[in-house]
Amino acid sequence: MATAVTTAVQDDGETAAGVREGLVSPDVRDLVRRAGALSPVLAVIALLLVPGGGGAQGGTGGTGTIADAASGLLVLICLVRVVRGGARPLTRAAAVVLGLPVLGICLAAITSNDPAASLPGVARYVQIFVLVPAAVLLMIRDRRDFAVVAWGLVALALLQGAVGVVQYLTKTGASYMGEDIRAVGTFGPTDVMGMATVVAYGLVVVVGLALGSAPGRTRTAALVCAGLLFVPLVLSFSRGAWIATVLACGIQLLISGPRRAAKVALAAGALGVVLVGGLGIGSEMVKERVTSITQVAAAPDQSVTDRYTMWAAAGRMWRTEPVTGVGLKGFPAYRDSNASLALSSGSDTAGAGAAFARQPLLSPHNMYLLVLSEQGLFGLLALAGSWVALLVGALRRRRLAAECALVAAGLLAWQLIDFFYADIGGPSTVLMSVVLGLAAWWSLAEVRRA
């Protein structure tokens, strides 16, 4: 398998009709065979349905979920396959792009004031941004494998979204404005971004498939899934996920062509009016939440004030150690000495089967500022440079297979935009590594024109 990855992405005997269909419908036998070969990757995705036992730990903290354990098994299985194959597992470009973050991570750990305390952060960063993405890249052999993993993300999004909608309707979700109505899926109130992230991934995937596929069953299924996923995304009340999804889908539309972009934008607007305005899906609270996006400077709520305060604290940390930062997992230790008195003691969490609790603010909720404060400018350039290289690679290959390019570019764009409002931490983080691996396959594997 490793040989196939390093040499070329096989066409699997695609006929001209198969090329026109793009990522659609291999026969059932082939689908089962592929799912079996990709089972380590699909297991990581599926196990995110298991409710997590811990809260989201900001920054470099790990959560020790069963999905994280499955990701470790994925890396081990991939390593065994590579050793048995006896071939170079990655191309030179792939090794450089995926290995680049290791430089900043290790340098920040070595120069940290407490290197021992930074070791868990090293393990977490290497897991999320290097090992798991590389393992997913090596597991995927061709475009149909890409499709199986992509639809696996959609299936997880539909299931988590269904749980979230039920939570909203039955008022068993996380607490929001005094009511237990916030859709959080199985992630619980301590990881309110978990379900929103999963659903947003699924929505971006189906938008890419709908825009890139020829008319047929794939496009129809993708459009139906998009309509279904729109609802739980709205009910997540996550402003960051909304902004990232709108912008990522907008980028996908522009890549697919301005005329199509205009048509889809009108259809999406009409769908939003029907679901939110006509059917009244959280209409008042959604309106207030959308309005609050434009009021972050004039009359910010406490959550926005806390975020601005932590952003300023991260900036002060970076100015004290501009090249290498204060060290991995250093933000919580240096937070109070750099934050103003406007910072609250934590955020309130309740609902979704959990008692009221105060969740400490252990990260700036901005990935770029987190990396800048803990790893310095060197670490940020290494990590962000890897992400930008993946995005550029995905866009450069858009003529080889439109649906793959749109999915990969959309997922990367969503993640890079969302990083302005969020960082790693929580059970859903491991899914991000799978998404990066999926995009890395398209950006870095040697793909022949179909």
Coordinates of C-alpha atoms in Angstrom, one line a residue:
M1 CA 0.0 0.0 0.0
A2 CA 2.8 2.4 0.8
T3 CA 4.3 1.9 -2.6
A4 CA 1.0 2.9 -4.2
V5 CA 0.9 6.1 -2.1
T6 CA 4.4 7.1 -3.0
T7 CA 4.2 6.6 -6.7
A8 CA 0.8 7.7 -7.9
V9 CA -2.8 7.8 -7.0
Q10 CA -4.3 4.9 -8.9
D11 CA -7.2 5.4 -11.2
D12 CA -8.7 2.0 -10.3
G13 CA -9.7 1.4 -13.9
E14 CA -12.1 4.4 -13.9
T15 CA -14.1 4.5 -17.1
A16 CA -15.0 7.8 -18.7
A17 CA -18.4 7.5 -17.1
G18 CA -16.7 6.9 -13.7
V19 CA -14.6 10.0 -14.2
R20 CA -17.7 12.1 -15.0
E21 CA -19.4 10.8 -11.8
G22 CA -16.3 11.8 -9.8
L23 CA -16.6 10.5 -6.2
V24 CA -19.9 8.6 -6.7
S25 CA -21.0 5.1 -5.9
P26 CA -18.6 2.3 -6.4
D27 CA -20.4 -1.1 -6.2
V28 CA -21.3 -2.4 -2.7
R29 CA -18.5 -5.0 -2.8
D30 CA -15.9 -2.4 -3.6
L31 CA -17.3 -0.1 -0.9
V32 CA -17.1 -2.8 1.8
R33 CA -13.5 -3.6 0.8
R34 CA -12.5 0.0 0.9
A35 CA -14.2 0.6 4.2
G36 CA -12.4 -2.4 5.6
A37 CA -9.0 -1.1 4.5
L38 CA -9.9 2.3 5.9
S39 CA -11.4 1.0 9.1
P40 CA -8.6 2.5 11.4
V41 CA -9.5 6.0 10.0
L42 CA -13.3 5.4 10.1
A43 CA -13.0 4.1 13.7
V44 CA -11.5 7.4 14.8
I45 CA -14.5 9.2 13.2
A46 CA -17.1 6.8 14.6
L47 CA -15.8 6.8 18.1
L48 CA -16.5 10.5 18.4
L49 CA -20.1 9.5 18.9
V50 CA -19.1 8.2 22.3
P51 CA -19.7 10.8 25.0
G52 CA -16.5 12.3 26.3
G53 CA -15.8 12.1 30.0
G54 CA -13.8 15.3 30.4
G55 CA -14.0 18.9 29.5
A56 CA -12.2 20.7 26.9
Q57 CA -8.7 21.6 28.0
G58 CA -7.5 24.6 26.2
G59 CA -4.3 25.0 24.4
T60 CA -2.1 21.9 24.4
G61 CA -4.1 19.9 26.8
G62 CA -5.2 16.4 25.9
T63 CA -8.5 14.8 26.8
G64 CA -7.7 11.1 26.7
T65 CA -10.9 10.1 24.9
I66 CA -11.5 6.8 23.2
A67 CA -11.2 8.5 19.8
D68 CA -7.7 9.7 20.8
A69 CA -6.7 6.1 21.7
A70 CA -8.1 5.0 18.3
S71 CA -5.9 7.7 16.6
G72 CA -2.9 6.2 18.3
L73 CA -3.8 2.8 17.0
L74 CA -4.2 4.3 13.6
V75 CA -0.7 5.6 13.7
L76 CA 0.6 2.3 14.9
I77 CA -1.2 0.3 12.2
C78 CA 0.1 2.7 9.5
L79 CA 3.6 2.3 10.9
V80 CA 3.5 -1.5 10.7
R81 CA 2.2 -1.3 7.1
V82 CA 5.0 1.1 6.1
V83 CA 7.7 -1.1 7.6
R84 CA 6.2 -4.2 6.0
G85 CA 6.0 -2.4 2.6
G86 CA 9.6 -1.5 2.7
A87 CA 9.1 1.6 0.5
R88 CA 9.6 5.3 1.3
P89 CA 6.2 6.2 2.9
L90 CA 6.0 9.9 2.0
T91 CA 7.2 12.0 -0.9
R92 CA 9.9 14.6 -0.1
A93 CA 7.4 17.4 -0.3
A94 CA 4.9 15.6 2.0
A95 CA 7.6 14.9 4.5
V96 CA 8.7 18.6 4.5
V97 CA 5.2 20.0 4.8
L98 CA 3.9 17.6 7.5
G99 CA 7.2 17.6 9.4
L100 CA 7.7 21.4 9.4
P101 CA 5.6 22.0 12.7
V102 CA 8.0 19.6 14.6
L103 CA 10.7 22.3 14.4
G104 CA 8.8 24.9 16.2
I105 CA 7.3 22.4 18.7
C106 CA 10.6 21.0 19.7
L107 CA 12.3 24.4 19.9
A108 CA 9.5 25.8 22.1
A109 CA 9.8 22.7 24.4
I110 CA 13.6 22.9 24.7
T111 CA 13.6 26.7 25.5
S112 CA 10.7 26.5 27.9
N113 CA 11.2 27.6 31.5
D114 CA 9.7 24.2 32.5
P115 CA 10.6 21.6 29.8
A116 CA 9.1 18.8 31.8
A117 CA 5.7 20.5 31.9
S118 CA 5.9 21.1 28.1
L119 CA 6.3 17.4 27.2
P120 CA 2.5 16.6 27.2
G121 CA 2.1 19.6 24.8
V122 CA 4.8 18.2 22.5
A123 CA 2.9 14.9 22.4
R124 CA -0.4 16.5 21.7
Y125 CA 0.8 18.8 18.9
V126 CA 2.8 16.1 17.2
Q127 CA -0.3 13.8 17.4
I128 CA -2.7 16.4 16.0
F129 CA -0.6 18.1 13.4
V130 CA 1.9 15.5 12.3
L131 CA 1.4 11.8 13.1
V132 CA -2.4 11.4 12.5
P133 CA -2.5 13.6 9.3
A134 CA 0.4 11.6 7.9
A135 CA -1.2 8.3 8.8
V136 CA -4.5 9.3 7.2
L137 CA -2.6 10.4 4.1
L138 CA -0.9 7.0 3.8
M139 CA -4.1 5.1 4.4
I140 CA -5.9 6.8 1.5
R141 CA -4.9 5.3 -1.9
D142 CA -7.1 7.0 -4.4
R143 CA -10.1 9.3 -5.0
R144 CA -12.6 6.6 -4.0
D145 CA -10.9 6.1 -0.7
F146 CA -11.0 9.9 -0.3
A147 CA -14.8 9.7 -0.9
V148 CA -15.3 7.0 1.8
V149 CA -13.5 9.1 4.4
A150 CA -15.3 12.3 3.3
W151 CA -18.7 10.6 3.5
G152 CA -17.7 9.2 6.9
L153 CA -17.3 12.8 8.1
V154 CA -20.8 13.6 6.7
A155 CA -22.3 10.5 8.5
L156 CA -20.8 11.6 11.8
A157 CA -22.1 15.2 11.2
L158 CA -25.6 13.9 10.5
L159 CA -25.7 11.8 13.7
Q160 CA -24.3 14.5 15.9
G161 CA -26.6 17.0 14.3
A162 CA -29.6 14.8 14.9
V163 CA -28.7 14.5 18.6
G164 CA -28.3 18.3 18.7
V165 CA -31.7 19.0 17.2
V166 CA -33.4 16.6 19.7
Q167 CA -31.6 18.4 22.5
Y168 CA -33.0 21.7 21.2
L169 CA -36.6 20.4 20.8
T170 CA -36.6 18.6 24.2
K171 CA -34.6 21.3 26.0
T172 CA -32.0 18.8 27.1
G173 CA -29.0 20.6 25.5
A174 CA -26.4 22.9 27.1
S175 CA -27.5 26.0 28.9
Y176 CA -27.9 29.1 26.7
M177 CA -29.6 32.3 27.9
G178 CA -31.2 30.5 30.8
E179 CA -32.6 27.6 28.8
D180 CA -31.1 24.1 28.1
I181 CA -31.5 24.4 24.3
R182 CA -28.0 24.7 22.9
A183 CA -27.3 21.8 20.5
V184 CA -24.0 20.2 21.6
G185 CA -24.5 16.6 20.4
T186 CA -22.7 14.0 22.5
F187 CA -19.8 16.4 23.4
G188 CA -21.5 17.9 26.4
P189 CA -21.6 21.5 27.8
T190 CA -17.8 21.7 28.4
D191 CA -17.1 21.4 24.6
V192 CA -19.9 23.5 23.1
M193 CA -17.9 23.9 19.9
G194 CA -17.6 20.1 19.4
M195 CA -20.9 19.5 17.6
A196 CA -20.7 22.8 15.7
T197 CA -17.2 21.8 14.4
V198 CA -18.4 18.3 13.3
V199 CA -21.5 19.6 11.6
A200 CA -19.6 22.4 9.9
Y201 CA -17.1 19.9 8.5
G202 CA -19.9 17.8 7.2
L203 CA -21.6 20.8 5.6
V204 CA -18.4 22.0 3.9
V205 CA -17.8 18.4 2.6
V206 CA -21.3 18.1 1.0
V207 CA -21.1 21.6 -0.5
G208 CA -17.8 20.7 -2.1
L209 CA -19.3 17.4 -3.4
A210 CA -22.4 19.2 -4.7
L211 CA -20.4 21.8 -6.5
G212 CA -17.8 19.5 -8.0
S213 CA -19.9 16.5 -9.0
A214 CA -21.8 16.0 -12.2
P215 CA -25.6 16.0 -11.9
G216 CA -26.7 12.6 -10.4
R217 CA -27.1 10.8 -7.1
T218 CA -24.1 12.2 -5.5
R219 CA -25.2 15.8 -6.0
T220 CA -28.7 15.0 -4.9
A221 CA -27.5 13.3 -1.8
A222 CA -25.1 16.1 -1.0
L223 CA -27.8 18.8 -1.4
V224 CA -30.2 16.9 0.9
C225 CA -27.4 16.5 3.5
A226 CA -26.6 20.2 3.3
G227 CA -30.2 21.1 4.1
L228 CA -30.2 18.7 7.0
L229 CA -26.9 19.9 8.5
F230 CA -27.9 23.6 8.2
V231 CA -30.4 23.1 11.1
P232 CA -28.1 21.8 13.8
L233 CA -25.4 24.3 12.8
V234 CA -27.9 27.1 13.5
L235 CA -29.0 25.6 16.7
S236 CA -25.3 25.4 18.0
F237 CA -25.4 29.2 18.5
S238 CA -21.7 29.2 17.6
R239 CA -20.8 32.5 16.1
G240 CA -17.3 31.3 15.1
A241 CA -18.6 28.2 13.4
W242 CA -21.2 30.3 11.5
I243 CA -18.6 32.8 10.2
A244 CA -16.1 30.1 9.2
T245 CA -18.8 28.0 7.4
V246 CA -20.2 31.0 5.5
L247 CA -16.7 32.1 4.4
A248 CA -15.5 28.6 3.6
C249 CA -18.5 27.8 1.5
G250 CA -18.2 31.2 -0.2
I251 CA -14.6 30.3 -1.2
Q252 CA -15.8 27.0 -2.6
L253 CA -18.5 28.8 -4.6
L254 CA -16.0 31.2 -6.0
I255 CA -13.6 28.4 -7.0
S256 CA -16.5 26.6 -8.8
G257 CA -17.4 29.7 -10.8
P258 CA -19.2 33.1 -10.2
R259 CA -22.4 32.1 -12.0
R260 CA -22.9 29.0 -9.9
A261 CA -21.9 31.0 -6.8
A262 CA -24.7 33.4 -7.4
K263 CA -27.3 30.7 -7.9
V264 CA -26.2 28.7 -4.8
A265 CA -26.1 31.8 -2.7
L266 CA -29.7 32.6 -3.6
A267 CA -30.8 29.1 -2.9
A268 CA -29.0 29.1 0.5
G269 CA -30.5 32.4 1.4
A270 CA -34.0 31.1 0.6
L271 CA -33.4 28.0 2.7
G272 CA -32.2 30.1 5.6
V273 CA -35.3 32.3 5.4
V274 CA -37.6 29.2 5.3
L275 CA -35.9 27.4 8.1
V276 CA -35.3 30.3 10.5
G277 CA -37.9 32.8 9.5
G278 CA -40.7 30.6 8.2
L279 CA -40.4 27.6 10.5
G280 CA -39.1 29.7 13.4
I281 CA -36.1 27.5 14.2
G282 CA -34.6 29.4 17.1
S283 CA -35.5 32.6 15.2
E284 CA -35.3 35.2 18.1
M285 CA -32.2 33.8 19.7
V286 CA -30.5 33.3 16.3
K287 CA -31.3 36.9 15.5
E288 CA -29.8 38.1 18.7
R289 CA -26.8 35.9 18.3
V290 CA -26.2 37.2 14.7
T291 CA -26.6 40.8 15.9
S292 CA -24.1 40.2 18.6
I293 CA -21.4 39.6 16.0
T294 CA -21.6 43.2 15.0
Q295 CA -21.6 44.5 18.6
V296 CA -18.3 43.0 19.8
A297 CA -16.8 46.5 19.9
A298 CA -19.7 48.6 21.0
A299 CA -21.3 46.5 23.8
P300 CA -19.5 43.2 24.1
D301 CA -20.8 40.5 26.4
Q302 CA -18.6 38.9 29.1
S303 CA -17.5 36.1 26.8
V304 CA -16.3 38.6 24.2
T305 CA -14.6 40.7 26.9
D306 CA -12.8 37.5 28.2
R307 CA -11.7 36.7 24.7
Y308 CA -10.2 40.1 24.1
T309 CA -8.5 40.1 27.4
M310 CA -6.9 36.7 26.8
W311 CA -5.8 37.8 23.3
A312 CA -4.1 40.8 24.9
A313 CA -2.5 38.5 27.4
A314 CA -1.2 36.3 24.7
G315 CA 0.3 39.3 22.9
R316 CA 2.1 40.3 26.1
M317 CA 3.5 36.8 26.5
W318 CA 4.8 36.9 23.0
R319 CA 6.5 40.3 23.5
T320 CA 8.5 38.9 26.4
E321 CA 9.7 35.9 24.4
P322 CA 9.2 36.8 20.7
V323 CA 11.2 34.0 19.0
T324 CA 10.4 30.9 21.0
G325 CA 7.5 31.9 23.2
V326 CA 6.9 31.0 26.9
G327 CA 6.8 27.3 26.2
L328 CA 4.2 24.7 25.4
K329 CA 1.4 24.6 28.0
G330 CA 2.7 27.9 29.3
F331 CA -0.3 30.0 28.6
P332 CA -2.2 29.1 31.8
A333 CA 0.8 29.6 34.0
Y334 CA 1.5 33.1 32.6
R335 CA -2.1 34.2 32.0
D336 CA -2.8 36.0 35.3
S337 CA 0.4 38.0 35.3
N338 CA -0.4 39.2 31.8
A339 CA -4.2 39.6 31.8
S340 CA -6.1 42.7 33.0
L341 CA -8.7 42.7 35.7
A342 CA -11.4 42.5 33.1
L343 CA -10.9 38.8 32.8
S344 CA -13.5 36.7 34.6
S345 CA -12.6 33.6 36.6
G346 CA -14.2 31.2 34.0
S347 CA -17.2 30.5 31.8
D348 CA -20.4 28.9 33.1
T349 CA -21.3 25.5 31.8
A350 CA -24.5 23.5 32.5
G351 CA -27.1 21.4 30.9
A352 CA -26.9 18.3 28.6
G353 CA -26.8 16.0 31.6
A354 CA -24.2 18.0 33.5
A355 CA -24.4 20.1 36.6
F356 CA -23.5 23.7 36.8
A357 CA -19.7 24.3 36.8
R358 CA -17.2 27.0 36.2
Q359 CA -14.8 26.1 33.4
P360 CA -11.4 27.8 33.7
L361 CA -10.1 29.9 30.8
L362 CA -6.9 28.1 29.9
S363 CA -6.3 29.4 26.4
P364 CA -6.8 32.5 24.3
H365 CA -9.4 30.8 22.0
N366 CA -7.3 31.9 19.0
M367 CA -5.0 29.3 17.6
Y368 CA -2.6 31.8 16.1
L369 CA -2.2 33.7 19.3
L370 CA -1.9 30.5 21.3
V371 CA 1.0 29.3 19.1
L372 CA 2.5 32.8 19.0
S373 CA 2.5 33.1 22.8
E374 CA 3.7 29.5 23.5
Q375 CA 6.0 28.8 20.5
G376 CA 6.9 32.3 19.4
L377 CA 7.2 33.6 15.9
F378 CA 9.3 30.7 14.8
G379 CA 6.7 28.2 15.9
L380 CA 3.9 30.1 14.3
L381 CA 5.7 30.4 11.0
A382 CA 6.4 26.7 11.0
L383 CA 2.9 25.6 11.9
A384 CA 1.0 28.1 9.8
G385 CA 3.4 27.6 6.9
S386 CA 2.5 23.9 6.8
W387 CA -1.2 24.8 6.7
V388 CA -0.8 27.4 4.0
A389 CA 1.2 24.9 1.9
L390 CA -1.6 22.4 2.1
L391 CA -4.2 25.0 1.0
V392 CA -2.0 26.1 -1.9
G393 CA -1.5 22.5 -3.0
A394 CA -5.3 21.9 -2.9
L395 CA -6.0 24.9 -5.0
R396 CA -3.3 24.1 -7.6
R397 CA -4.8 20.7 -8.3
R398 CA -8.4 21.8 -8.7
R399 CA -8.4 20.9 -12.4
L400 CA -7.5 17.3 -11.7
A401 CA -10.8 16.5 -9.8
A402 CA -13.1 19.4 -8.9
E403 CA -14.9 17.6 -6.1
C404 CA -11.7 16.6 -4.3
A405 CA -10.2 20.1 -4.6
L406 CA -13.4 21.8 -3.4
V407 CA -13.7 19.5 -0.4
A408 CA -10.0 19.8 0.6
A409 CA -9.8 23.5 0.0
G410 CA -13.1 24.1 1.8
L411 CA -12.1 22.1 4.9
L412 CA -8.7 23.9 5.1
A413 CA -10.2 27.3 4.6
W414 CA -12.8 26.5 7.3
Q415 CA -10.1 25.5 9.8
L416 CA -7.8 28.4 9.1
I417 CA -10.7 30.9 9.5
D418 CA -12.1 29.1 12.6
F419 CA -8.6 29.3 14.2
F420 CA -9.2 33.1 14.7
Y421 CA -12.0 32.1 17.2
A422 CA -10.9 28.8 18.5
D423 CA -7.8 26.6 19.3
I424 CA -7.1 23.0 20.0
G425 CA -8.7 21.3 23.0
G426 CA -11.6 19.0 23.6
P427 CA -12.7 15.6 22.2
S428 CA -13.4 17.0 18.7
T429 CA -9.7 18.0 18.3
V430 CA -8.7 14.6 17.0
L431 CA -11.2 14.9 14.2
M432 CA -9.4 18.0 13.0
S433 CA -6.3 15.8 12.5
V434 CA -8.3 13.5 10.3
V435 CA -9.5 16.4 8.3
L436 CA -6.0 17.7 7.9
G437 CA -4.9 14.2 6.7
L438 CA -7.7 14.1 4.2
A439 CA -6.7 17.5 2.8
A440 CA -3.1 16.5 2.9
W441 CA -3.7 13.5 0.7
W442 CA -5.2 15.7 -2.0
S443 CA -2.5 18.4 -1.6
L444 CA 0.6 16.2 -1.4
A445 CA 0.0 12.8 -3.0
E446 CA 1.0 12.4 -6.6
V447 CA -2.3 12.6 -8.4
R448 CA -2.6 12.0 -12.1
R449 CA -5.2 13.9 -14.2
A450 CA -8.3 11.8 -14.6

